[in-house]
Short mmCIF file of C-alpha atoms in Angstrom, two decimals:
data_model
loop_
_atom_site.label_atom_id
_atom_site.label_comp_id
_atom_site.label_asym_id
_atom_site.label_seq_id
_atom_site.Cartn_x
_atom_site.Cartn_y
_atom_site.Cartn_z
CA MET A 217 -14.19 -37.52 119.95
CA ASN A 218 -11.16 -36.80 118.79
CA SER A 219 -11.22 -35.53 115.48
CA ASN A 220 -7.60 -34.65 114.67
CA ILE A 221 -7.94 -38.29 113.08
CA SER A 222 -5.47 -39.55 110.67
CA THR A 223 -7.51 -40.37 107.54
CA GLY A 224 -4.38 -40.91 104.77
CA SER A 225 -5.45 -39.86 101.85
CA ALA A 226 -9.51 -40.50 101.89
CA ILE A 227 -11.76 -38.17 100.38
CA LYS A 228 -12.92 -35.29 102.55
CA LEU A 229 -16.56 -35.54 102.18
CA ASN A 230 -18.16 -32.29 101.24
CA GLU A 231 -21.08 -32.18 98.01
CA ALA A 232 -18.10 -31.44 95.31
CA SER A 233 -16.25 -34.82 96.16
CA LEU A 234 -19.70 -36.65 95.96
CA SER A 235 -18.67 -38.18 92.01
CA ARG A 236 -15.37 -39.51 93.47
CA LEU A 237 -16.69 -41.51 96.05
CA ALA A 238 -16.34 -45.47 95.64
CA ASN A 239 -19.07 -47.22 93.58
CA ASN A 240 -20.43 -49.04 96.79
CA VAL A 241 -21.26 -45.98 99.00
CA ARG A 242 -24.76 -44.53 97.53
CA VAL A 243 -24.92 -41.05 97.71
CA PRO A 244 -27.91 -38.45 97.00
CA ASN A 245 -28.93 -38.58 93.39
CA TYR A 246 -30.75 -35.61 93.78
CA ASP A 247 -30.14 -32.15 93.48
CA ARG A 248 -29.98 -31.10 97.74
CA HIS A 249 -30.48 -26.78 96.61
CA GLN A 250 -33.60 -27.78 94.92
CA ILE A 251 -34.94 -29.13 98.62
CA THR A 252 -36.91 -26.94 100.87
CA ASN A 253 -36.64 -27.34 104.97
CA GLY A 254 -40.20 -28.25 105.95
CA ILE A 255 -38.87 -29.92 109.30
CA VAL A 256 -36.35 -28.86 111.83
CA HIS A 257 -35.33 -31.12 114.20
CA ILE A 258 -33.50 -30.22 117.50
CA GLY A 259 -30.92 -32.19 118.87
CA VAL A 260 -29.08 -33.59 115.42
CA GLY A 261 -26.89 -36.61 117.06
CA ALA A 262 -26.17 -39.80 116.05
CA PHE A 263 -29.96 -41.29 116.76
CA HIS A 264 -31.28 -39.03 114.54
CA ARG A 265 -29.02 -38.90 111.23
CA ALA A 266 -29.43 -42.76 111.27
CA HIS A 267 -33.17 -43.09 111.85
CA GLN A 268 -35.05 -40.18 110.74
CA ALA A 269 -33.18 -38.30 108.44
CA LEU A 270 -32.17 -41.53 106.80
CA TYR A 271 -36.03 -41.85 106.44
CA LEU A 272 -35.81 -38.55 104.86
CA ASP A 273 -33.07 -39.78 102.39
CA ASN A 274 -34.90 -42.67 101.01
CA TYR A 275 -37.61 -39.90 100.50
CA LEU A 276 -35.71 -37.81 98.71
CA HIS A 277 -34.76 -40.38 96.46
CA GLN A 278 -38.68 -41.09 95.53
CA HIS A 279 -39.60 -36.49 95.31
CA PRO A 280 -36.66 -35.00 93.86
CA GLY A 281 -37.51 -31.33 94.97
CA SER A 282 -39.54 -32.04 98.03
CA ASP A 283 -40.19 -29.55 100.47
CA TRP A 284 -39.60 -31.73 103.35
CA GLY A 285 -35.91 -31.60 103.79
CA ILE A 286 -34.49 -30.73 107.13
CA CYS A 287 -32.56 -28.15 108.88
CA GLY A 288 -30.75 -28.91 111.99
CA ILE A 289 -30.28 -27.26 115.56
CA GLY A 290 -27.76 -27.85 118.27
CA LEU A 291 -28.96 -26.22 121.55
CA LEU A 292 -26.15 -27.08 123.94
CA GLU A 293 -22.57 -26.53 123.90
CA PHE A 294 -21.84 -29.86 123.65
CA ASP A 295 -23.60 -29.68 119.48
CA LYS A 296 -20.41 -27.25 118.60
CA ARG A 297 -19.03 -30.78 117.10
CA MET A 298 -21.47 -31.58 115.36
CA ARG A 299 -21.80 -27.77 114.09
CA ASP A 300 -17.80 -28.10 112.70
CA ALA A 301 -18.56 -31.06 111.28
CA LEU A 302 -21.40 -30.34 109.05
CA ASN A 303 -20.52 -26.80 107.98
CA SER A 304 -17.18 -28.57 106.60
CA GLN A 305 -18.88 -31.15 104.35
CA ASP A 306 -22.06 -29.39 103.25
CA CYS A 307 -24.33 -30.49 105.94
CA LEU A 308 -23.62 -34.69 104.45
CA TYR A 309 -22.31 -37.90 106.68
CA THR A 310 -21.36 -41.01 106.05
CA LEU A 311 -24.38 -43.52 107.58
CA VAL A 312 -22.63 -47.49 108.04
CA GLU A 313 -24.84 -50.46 108.86
CA ARG A 314 -23.02 -52.82 110.34
CA SER A 315 -23.46 -56.44 111.10
CA PRO A 316 -21.61 -59.24 111.01
CA SER A 317 -22.90 -60.06 107.73
CA GLY A 318 -20.67 -57.29 105.93
CA ASP A 319 -20.97 -53.13 106.37
CA ARG A 320 -22.67 -51.03 104.22
CA ALA A 321 -22.33 -47.44 103.78
CA ARG A 322 -24.29 -44.54 102.22
CA VAL A 323 -23.97 -40.32 102.41
CA ILE A 324 -27.00 -39.05 103.25
CA GLY A 325 -28.07 -35.63 102.19
CA ALA A 326 -31.55 -34.80 103.47
CA ILE A 327 -30.20 -32.23 106.38
CA THR A 328 -28.95 -29.25 104.07
CA GLN A 329 -28.57 -26.59 106.90
CA TYR A 330 -27.40 -26.30 110.49
CA LEU A 331 -27.62 -23.72 112.87
CA PHE A 332 -25.87 -23.60 116.34
CA ALA A 333 -28.12 -21.47 118.60
CA PRO A 334 -25.39 -20.12 120.69
CA ASP A 335 -24.11 -19.03 117.34
CA ASN A 336 -27.29 -17.21 116.39
CA ARG A 337 -30.62 -17.51 118.21
CA GLN A 338 -32.48 -15.07 115.87
CA ALA A 339 -31.40 -17.45 113.26
CA ALA A 340 -32.85 -20.50 115.41
CA ILE A 341 -35.91 -18.80 116.27
CA GLU A 342 -36.75 -17.27 112.23
CA ALA A 343 -35.66 -21.19 111.17
CA LEU A 344 -38.57 -22.51 113.39
CA ALA A 345 -40.85 -19.15 112.46
CA ASP A 346 -40.38 -19.42 108.91
CA PRO A 347 -43.87 -20.50 107.31
CA LYS A 348 -41.72 -23.02 105.36
CA CYS A 349 -41.42 -25.06 108.39
CA ARG A 350 -44.27 -27.61 109.05
CA ILE A 351 -43.11 -29.82 111.78
CA VAL A 352 -39.93 -29.83 114.46
CA THR A 353 -39.07 -33.41 115.22
CA LEU A 354 -36.69 -33.64 118.38
CA THR A 355 -34.18 -35.39 120.00
CA ILE A 356 -33.62 -33.72 123.23
CA THR A 357 -33.02 -37.11 125.59
CA GLU A 358 -35.49 -38.75 127.85
CA GLY A 359 -34.20 -35.38 130.44
CA GLY A 360 -34.54 -32.59 127.65
CA TYR A 361 -38.84 -32.49 128.60
CA TYR A 362 -38.24 -30.64 131.55
CA TYR A 363 -41.12 -33.76 133.26
CA ILE A 364 -41.22 -34.70 136.72
CA GLU A 365 -40.92 -37.91 136.96
CA GLY A 366 -42.75 -38.79 140.22
CA SER A 367 -46.30 -36.12 139.99
CA GLY A 368 -46.43 -36.18 135.83
CA GLU A 369 -45.61 -32.58 136.30
CA PHE A 370 -43.78 -29.56 134.41
CA ASP A 371 -40.29 -28.77 136.45
CA ALA A 372 -40.99 -24.91 136.20
CA ASN A 373 -38.08 -24.30 138.69
CA HIS A 374 -35.51 -25.79 136.18
CA PRO A 375 -32.93 -22.91 136.00
CA THR A 376 -33.73 -23.26 132.08
CA ILE A 377 -37.33 -22.51 132.29
CA GLN A 378 -36.85 -19.85 134.59
CA TYR A 379 -33.88 -18.01 132.55
CA ASP A 380 -36.29 -18.98 129.15
CA LEU A 381 -39.46 -17.00 130.79
CA GLN A 382 -37.13 -14.27 132.17
CA HIS A 383 -35.40 -13.80 128.60
CA PRO A 384 -37.98 -14.64 126.02
CA ASP A 385 -36.12 -13.28 122.71
CA GLU A 386 -32.75 -14.69 123.47
CA PRO A 387 -33.69 -18.32 125.13
CA ILE A 388 -31.49 -21.34 126.00
CA GLY A 389 -33.88 -24.14 126.19
CA VAL A 390 -36.30 -26.21 123.39
CA TYR A 391 -39.34 -24.59 125.03
CA GLY A 392 -38.02 -21.51 124.73
CA PHE A 393 -37.40 -21.48 121.26
CA LEU A 394 -40.62 -22.97 120.14
CA THR A 395 -42.48 -20.51 122.39
CA ALA A 396 -40.21 -17.50 120.32
CA ALA A 397 -41.21 -19.31 117.73
CA LEU A 398 -44.73 -19.56 117.70
CA ALA A 399 -45.18 -16.87 119.14
CA ARG A 400 -43.80 -14.93 116.28
CA ARG A 401 -45.70 -17.38 113.81
CA ARG A 402 -49.02 -16.24 115.87
CA GLN A 403 -48.27 -12.32 115.11
CA GLN A 404 -47.62 -12.81 111.63
CA GLY A 405 -51.04 -14.75 110.89
CA VAL A 406 -48.57 -18.34 109.76
CA ALA A 407 -50.21 -21.39 110.81
CA PRO A 408 -48.41 -23.40 113.60
CA PHE A 409 -46.20 -26.28 113.26
CA THR A 410 -46.28 -29.94 114.28
CA VAL A 411 -44.37 -30.67 117.04
CA LEU A 412 -43.15 -34.63 116.74
CA SER A 413 -40.85 -35.79 119.66
CA CYS A 414 -38.83 -39.00 118.82
CA ASP A 415 -37.50 -39.79 122.08
CA ASN A 416 -37.71 -43.00 123.86
CA LEU A 417 -41.03 -41.52 126.47
CA GLN A 418 -43.92 -43.11 126.42
CA GLY A 419 -46.87 -40.99 125.30
CA ASN A 420 -43.91 -38.72 124.46
CA GLY A 421 -45.87 -36.50 122.44
CA ASN A 422 -48.80 -36.12 125.39
CA ILE A 423 -45.49 -35.38 127.22
CA ALA A 424 -44.39 -32.71 125.05
CA ARG A 425 -48.02 -31.55 124.35
CA LYS A 426 -48.28 -31.00 128.26
CA MET A 427 -44.50 -29.81 129.13
CA LEU A 428 -44.71 -27.09 126.30
CA THR A 429 -48.10 -25.93 126.67
CA ALA A 430 -47.57 -25.43 130.71
CA PHE A 431 -44.31 -23.25 129.65
CA VAL A 432 -46.12 -20.89 127.25
CA GLN A 433 -49.14 -20.62 129.25
CA MET A 434 -46.56 -18.91 131.85
CA ARG A 435 -45.45 -16.64 129.68
CA ASP A 436 -48.67 -15.83 127.59
CA ARG A 437 -51.81 -17.37 128.39
CA GLU A 438 -53.74 -16.36 125.28
CA LEU A 439 -50.86 -18.02 123.37
CA GLY A 440 -50.93 -20.72 125.64
CA SER A 441 -54.57 -21.12 124.27
CA TRP A 442 -53.77 -21.00 120.35
CA VAL A 443 -50.88 -23.70 121.16
CA ALA A 444 -53.45 -26.10 123.14
CA GLU A 445 -55.83 -25.81 120.16
CA GLN A 446 -53.60 -25.61 117.35
CA VAL A 447 -50.70 -27.67 117.79
CA ALA A 448 -50.61 -30.92 116.83
CA PHE A 449 -48.35 -33.59 118.62
CA PRO A 450 -48.35 -36.75 117.78
CA ASN A 451 -47.03 -39.67 119.14
CA CYS A 452 -44.20 -41.97 118.00
CA MET A 453 -41.54 -45.09 118.61
CA VAL A 454 -38.11 -44.89 117.00
CA ASP A 455 -36.31 -47.97 117.08
CA ARG A 456 -32.92 -48.53 115.82
CA ILE A 457 -29.90 -49.08 118.14
CA THR A 458 -27.24 -46.51 117.35
CA PRO A 459 -23.89 -46.16 119.56
CA ALA A 460 -21.78 -42.97 119.69
CA THR A 461 -19.21 -42.49 117.36
CA THR A 462 -15.87 -43.50 118.15
CA PRO A 463 -12.42 -42.40 116.20
CA ALA A 464 -12.36 -46.58 115.32
CA ASP A 465 -15.92 -45.33 113.73
CA VAL A 466 -13.74 -42.41 111.87
CA LYS A 467 -11.05 -44.99 110.64
CA MET A 468 -13.07 -47.83 109.72
CA VAL A 469 -15.27 -45.06 107.22
CA ALA A 470 -11.99 -44.18 106.24
CA GLU A 471 -10.15 -47.14 105.54
CA GLN A 472 -12.83 -49.13 104.31
CA PHE A 473 -14.77 -46.76 101.81
CA ASN A 474 -11.81 -44.07 101.61
CA ILE A 475 -13.88 -41.53 102.84
CA ASN A 476 -12.66 -38.24 104.99
CA ASP A 477 -15.12 -37.84 107.32
CA ALA A 478 -15.11 -35.93 110.53
CA PHE A 479 -18.52 -37.45 111.78
CA PRO A 480 -19.86 -40.74 110.52
CA VAL A 481 -22.73 -42.54 112.70
CA VAL A 482 -22.70 -46.77 112.84
CA ALA A 483 -26.25 -48.61 113.24
CA GLU A 484 -27.13 -52.51 113.50
CA PRO A 485 -29.65 -53.26 109.72
CA PHE A 486 -32.69 -53.05 112.55
CA LEU A 487 -34.80 -50.07 112.05
CA GLN A 488 -38.69 -49.26 113.08
CA TRP A 489 -40.67 -46.07 113.00
CA VAL A 490 -44.42 -45.73 113.85
CA VAL A 491 -46.04 -42.37 113.99
CA GLU A 492 -49.77 -41.49 115.33
CA ASP A 493 -51.12 -39.69 112.15
CA LYS A 494 -52.10 -36.72 113.78
CA PHE A 495 -49.78 -33.35 111.73
CA CYS A 496 -51.53 -30.11 111.55
CA ALA A 497 -49.15 -28.54 108.93
CA GLY A 498 -49.04 -31.71 106.66
CA ARG A 499 -46.68 -34.60 106.49
CA PRO A 500 -44.11 -36.27 103.72
CA ASP A 501 -46.19 -39.45 102.42
CA TRP A 502 -43.64 -41.74 105.00
CA GLU A 503 -45.78 -44.69 104.41
CA ALA A 504 -43.54 -45.44 101.11
CA VAL A 505 -40.06 -45.29 103.04
CA GLY A 506 -41.45 -48.16 105.47
CA VAL A 507 -43.03 -45.78 108.17
CA GLN A 508 -46.05 -47.25 109.63
CA MET A 509 -48.47 -44.36 110.32
CA THR A 510 -51.44 -45.83 112.95
CA ASP A 511 -54.11 -44.00 115.10
CA ASP A 512 -52.71 -45.57 118.41
CA VAL A 513 -49.36 -45.84 118.54
CA HIS A 514 -49.20 -46.81 122.82
CA PRO A 515 -48.90 -50.52 122.40
CA TYR A 516 -46.01 -50.28 119.70
CA GLU A 517 -44.41 -47.76 122.67
CA MET A 518 -44.93 -50.10 125.76
CA MET A 519 -43.22 -52.80 123.77
CA LYS A 520 -40.35 -51.12 122.81
CA ILE A 521 -39.58 -49.27 125.98
CA ARG A 522 -40.62 -52.49 128.59
CA LEU A 523 -38.54 -54.61 126.41
CA LEU A 524 -35.48 -53.24 124.46
CA ASN A 525 -35.10 -50.28 126.58
CA ALA A 526 -35.75 -51.95 129.99
CA SER A 527 -32.95 -55.08 128.80
CA HIS A 528 -30.55 -52.37 127.89
CA LEU A 529 -30.60 -50.91 131.35
CA LEU A 530 -29.91 -54.50 132.80
CA ILE A 531 -27.38 -55.27 130.90
CA GLY A 532 -25.65 -52.04 131.57
CA TYR A 533 -25.41 -52.07 134.79
CA LEU A 534 -24.60 -55.94 135.15
CA GLY A 535 -22.22 -55.57 132.77
CA THR A 536 -20.69 -53.18 134.11
CA ILE A 537 -20.74 -54.55 137.65
CA ALA A 538 -19.26 -57.72 135.96
CA GLY A 539 -16.29 -55.50 134.17
CA TYR A 540 -17.54 -55.56 130.92
CA THR A 541 -16.91 -52.81 127.66
CA TYR A 542 -19.45 -53.62 124.67
CA VAL A 543 -22.66 -54.59 124.89
CA HIS A 544 -22.06 -57.78 122.51
CA GLU A 545 -19.45 -58.98 125.37
CA VAL A 546 -22.02 -58.67 128.12
CA MET A 547 -24.76 -60.98 125.84
CA ALA A 548 -21.57 -63.66 125.52
CA ASP A 549 -22.26 -64.16 129.50
CA THR A 550 -24.38 -66.72 129.24
CA SER A 551 -26.25 -66.16 132.90
CA ILE A 552 -26.14 -62.10 131.37
CA ARG A 553 -28.13 -63.14 128.56
CA GLN A 554 -30.42 -65.12 130.69
CA ALA A 555 -31.35 -62.89 133.11
CA VAL A 556 -32.13 -60.78 130.48
CA ASP A 557 -34.33 -63.43 128.22
CA ASN A 558 -36.05 -63.58 131.94
CA LEU A 559 -36.99 -59.79 132.05
CA MET A 560 -38.45 -59.69 129.40
CA ALA A 561 -40.82 -62.86 129.94
CA GLU A 562 -41.29 -60.75 133.16
CA VAL A 563 -42.48 -57.77 131.46
CA THR A 564 -44.49 -59.19 128.41
CA PRO A 565 -48.24 -60.06 130.70
CA THR A 566 -47.74 -56.17 131.62
CA LEU A 567 -48.09 -55.18 127.89
CA GLN A 568 -51.09 -54.82 125.34
CA PRO A 569 -51.56 -56.60 122.21
CA VAL A 570 -49.63 -55.04 118.89
CA PRO A 571 -51.31 -55.44 115.91
CA GLY A 572 -49.06 -56.91 113.64
CA ILE A 573 -46.34 -58.56 116.10
CA ASP A 574 -45.35 -61.71 117.21
CA LEU A 575 -43.88 -60.42 121.10
CA ASP A 576 -42.04 -64.04 120.94
CA ASP A 577 -40.93 -62.86 117.50
CA TYR A 578 -39.69 -59.76 118.40
CA LYS A 579 -38.05 -60.75 121.70
CA LYS A 580 -35.82 -63.42 119.88
CA THR A 581 -34.86 -60.49 117.10
CA LEU A 582 -33.83 -58.22 120.36
CA ILE A 583 -31.66 -60.70 121.99
CA GLU A 584 -29.60 -60.65 118.60
CA ARG A 585 -29.55 -57.04 117.82
CA PHE A 586 -28.23 -56.84 121.30
CA ALA A 587 -25.35 -59.60 120.02
CA ASN A 588 -24.49 -58.34 117.19
CA PRO A 589 -20.68 -57.69 117.36
CA LYS A 590 -20.23 -54.95 115.05
CA ILE A 591 -21.99 -52.44 116.91
CA ARG A 592 -19.73 -52.24 119.48
CA ASP A 593 -22.04 -50.47 121.17
CA GLN A 594 -20.49 -49.03 124.54
CA LEU A 595 -22.09 -49.75 128.25
CA PRO A 596 -22.00 -46.31 129.18
CA ARG A 597 -24.49 -44.80 126.76
CA LEU A 598 -26.79 -47.54 127.93
CA CYS A 599 -26.99 -45.89 131.51
CA LEU A 600 -26.58 -42.56 130.63
CA ASN A 601 -28.83 -40.20 132.67
CA SER A 602 -30.60 -43.31 134.35
CA SER A 603 -32.72 -40.98 136.54
CA ALA A 604 -34.91 -39.95 134.27
CA LYS A 605 -34.51 -43.54 132.10
CA MET A 606 -35.04 -46.20 134.95
CA PRO A 607 -39.23 -44.11 135.70
CA LYS A 608 -39.84 -44.82 131.76
CA PHE A 609 -38.29 -47.71 131.10
CA VAL A 610 -38.62 -50.08 134.44
CA LEU A 611 -41.13 -48.65 136.81
CA GLY A 612 -43.99 -48.73 134.69
CA SER A 613 -44.09 -52.30 134.45
CA LEU A 614 -43.39 -52.57 137.63
CA ARG A 615 -46.21 -50.78 139.21
CA ASP A 616 -48.71 -52.94 136.51
CA ALA A 617 -46.90 -55.81 137.61
CA LEU A 618 -47.38 -55.00 141.36
CA LYS A 619 -51.00 -54.58 140.17
CA GLN A 620 -51.41 -57.98 138.19
CA GLY A 621 -49.78 -59.77 141.39
CA GLY A 622 -46.96 -61.15 138.73
CA ALA A 623 -43.26 -61.30 138.88
CA ILE A 624 -41.25 -58.68 139.38
CA ASP A 625 -38.10 -60.55 140.47
CA TYR A 626 -35.63 -59.04 137.64
CA MET A 627 -37.62 -56.06 137.00
CA SER A 628 -36.00 -55.40 141.03
CA LEU A 629 -33.06 -56.61 139.94
CA THR A 630 -32.75 -54.54 137.36
CA VAL A 631 -33.20 -51.54 139.81
CA ALA A 632 -30.81 -52.72 142.27
CA ALA A 633 -28.16 -53.75 139.97
CA TRP A 634 -28.29 -49.78 139.44
CA PHE A 635 -27.70 -49.06 143.10
CA ARG A 636 -24.96 -51.04 142.47
CA TYR A 637 -24.06 -49.59 139.80
CA LEU A 638 -23.97 -45.86 141.67
CA ASN A 639 -21.58 -47.46 144.20
CA THR A 640 -18.53 -46.07 141.51
CA ARG A 641 -16.69 -48.95 142.01
CA ASP A 642 -17.11 -52.55 140.05
CA ASP A 643 -17.04 -56.05 141.05
CA ARG A 644 -13.08 -55.51 140.84
CA GLY A 645 -12.60 -52.51 142.61
CA ASN A 646 -12.43 -50.32 139.21
CA SER A 647 -14.01 -46.70 138.83
CA ILE A 648 -17.19 -46.41 136.75
CA PRO A 649 -18.09 -42.72 135.79
CA ILE A 650 -21.71 -42.24 136.53
CA ASP A 651 -23.23 -39.39 133.85
CA ASP A 652 -26.42 -38.09 135.22
CA PRO A 653 -27.95 -34.99 136.36
CA MET A 654 -28.64 -36.40 139.79
CA ALA A 655 -25.44 -38.38 140.16
CA GLY A 656 -24.15 -35.87 143.67
CA ILE A 657 -27.48 -37.29 145.31
CA LEU A 658 -27.52 -41.00 143.94
CA THR A 659 -24.34 -41.69 144.44
CA GLN A 660 -24.15 -40.04 147.76
CA LEU A 661 -26.81 -42.07 148.86
CA ALA A 662 -25.28 -45.14 147.58
CA LEU A 663 -22.18 -45.18 149.73
CA SER A 664 -23.88 -43.94 152.09
CA SER A 665 -26.96 -46.52 152.26
CA GLY A 666 -24.39 -49.58 150.75
CA SER A 667 -26.76 -52.64 150.58
CA ASP A 668 -30.27 -50.86 152.31
CA PRO A 669 -32.23 -49.51 149.47
CA LYS A 670 -34.65 -47.81 151.47
CA PRO A 671 -32.80 -44.40 151.06
CA SER A 672 -32.76 -45.00 147.86
CA LEU A 673 -36.35 -45.67 147.05
CA ARG A 674 -37.80 -42.61 148.84
CA LEU A 675 -36.18 -40.48 146.22
CA THR A 676 -39.75 -39.90 145.50
CA GLU A 677 -39.04 -37.90 142.32
CA ILE A 678 -37.80 -41.17 140.49
CA PHE A 679 -40.17 -44.01 142.45
CA GLY A 680 -42.77 -41.81 143.19
CA ASP A 681 -44.98 -44.33 146.54
CA LEU A 682 -43.09 -47.51 145.01
CA SER A 683 -40.70 -47.42 148.62
CA GLN A 684 -44.24 -48.48 150.18
CA SER A 685 -44.67 -52.13 148.65
CA SER A 686 -42.95 -53.91 151.12
CA ARG A 687 -42.84 -56.91 147.78
CA PHE A 688 -40.82 -54.43 145.66
CA VAL A 689 -38.69 -53.22 148.80
CA ASP A 690 -37.90 -56.61 150.20
CA SER A 691 -36.82 -58.10 146.65
CA VAL A 692 -34.72 -55.29 145.95
CA THR A 693 -33.05 -55.58 149.08
CA ILE A 694 -32.36 -59.17 148.51
CA HIS A 695 -30.80 -58.69 145.15
CA LEU A 696 -28.66 -55.27 146.42
CA GLN A 697 -27.30 -57.45 149.69
CA SER A 698 -26.26 -60.47 147.35
CA LEU A 699 -24.79 -58.05 144.80
CA TYR A 700 -22.44 -56.31 147.51
CA GLU A 701 -21.95 -59.71 149.10
CA ARG A 702 -21.18 -62.02 145.88
CA GLY A 703 -20.90 -59.63 142.88
CA ALA A 704 -22.72 -59.69 139.45
CA LYS A 705 -21.60 -63.65 138.25
CA GLN A 706 -22.15 -65.54 141.64
CA THR A 707 -26.10 -63.37 142.22
CA LEU A 708 -26.77 -64.32 139.09
CA ALA A 709 -25.91 -67.86 139.42
CA GLN A 710 -27.69 -68.02 142.34
CA ILE A 711 -30.56 -66.39 141.28
CA LEU A 712 -30.65 -69.01 138.04
CA ARG A 713 -29.26 -71.78 139.98
CA ILE A 714 -26.31 -71.98 137.53
#
């Protein structure tokens, strides 16, 4: 995103300028200097700022002077943009909720400090080790957990993991920082914090526990036992469609709301957070601001990941192959929209009953959310890091459907569409950029094997033993051959018999 966008005479966002903002922009009415940062968040991006930080902002309006403010930490070079934007704005930013009925803006004040770890790794460790830090939340993407999908084990040989084991006081990865802080807390007799994963992983807390504990055990067995016994890792389900911020968003915020914000965030109106009530060092009264606390997140996680996130993948691949740019454009294509409907119908028998949720209503709402033209969600965001997403969002449902003897047609189509997408050219011959840690091997396989999916299906780190299911392999093969021969639109016309 170009940060040198002209914002005209709009008011530069910072604490001093809040009183000058328009009346239709909600601003923090609490004294941010009276807040203690009881939460440290690693991976401050669009989603965190539109979701967890919003909930905390609502909480701070109700509980001024609270000890549940947020200190944000960025670990990656990519996070420099966030550092520069937030630190130039007293960590304030604009959140705009967009829908066909209109746009609503508010300034979020829940993040009161932002640390860019590569600038000062010790400062980041100290923030995590501070006794005032009682919860560490994570949005580090599905690939940030160093979890080997095929085996469910920790990727101990990853270069980041090996580096952090060899440089415990100067870590670069999330587990290195968490371990350094936990070691310091234990040494100083300070109780540990809760680690709350807010990423799209089924059993995200269980995975965070297993992976972090494995890392700590490799470094210090006694510390590993302490972490396993003392640290809480709640599971949670998060939901809000939040596209990446674009130059057009920066301009919109300046023109519509007269705010010069270097890094605003836009999101849909829908918002949901379901959290397992398992914390070792206290928590905010999140129920007061609409968070659903529960003893069992699993049914909610399965519903969201298998319906919303799997649909996003099908939309992303088919839409890209067909030459679309935005999600709402794809949803205006009746054949793709019907395919998404059919995928959700196919997945539904693999779900558990979800307390308080009518699944038919939920699925209808998803279609409406995807079709929201104001969000302008771009397809590359949906397809990003697919090698980590595919096993988590689609293949679990597929395994369950195979066991149940259920339909797998549209789940197989999603896999086939991914392989066709990895060919790097859409149906018109335009280039498709592939942004994935495994892009090299995936595109090589797609280009060399073409309409034969079997070489790609033998990637056990993604597909495990699914290549041994002839029913699945045959279904993917039929769809992939059709996608190559007929293209996305004609393939759908044939499947749907339009």
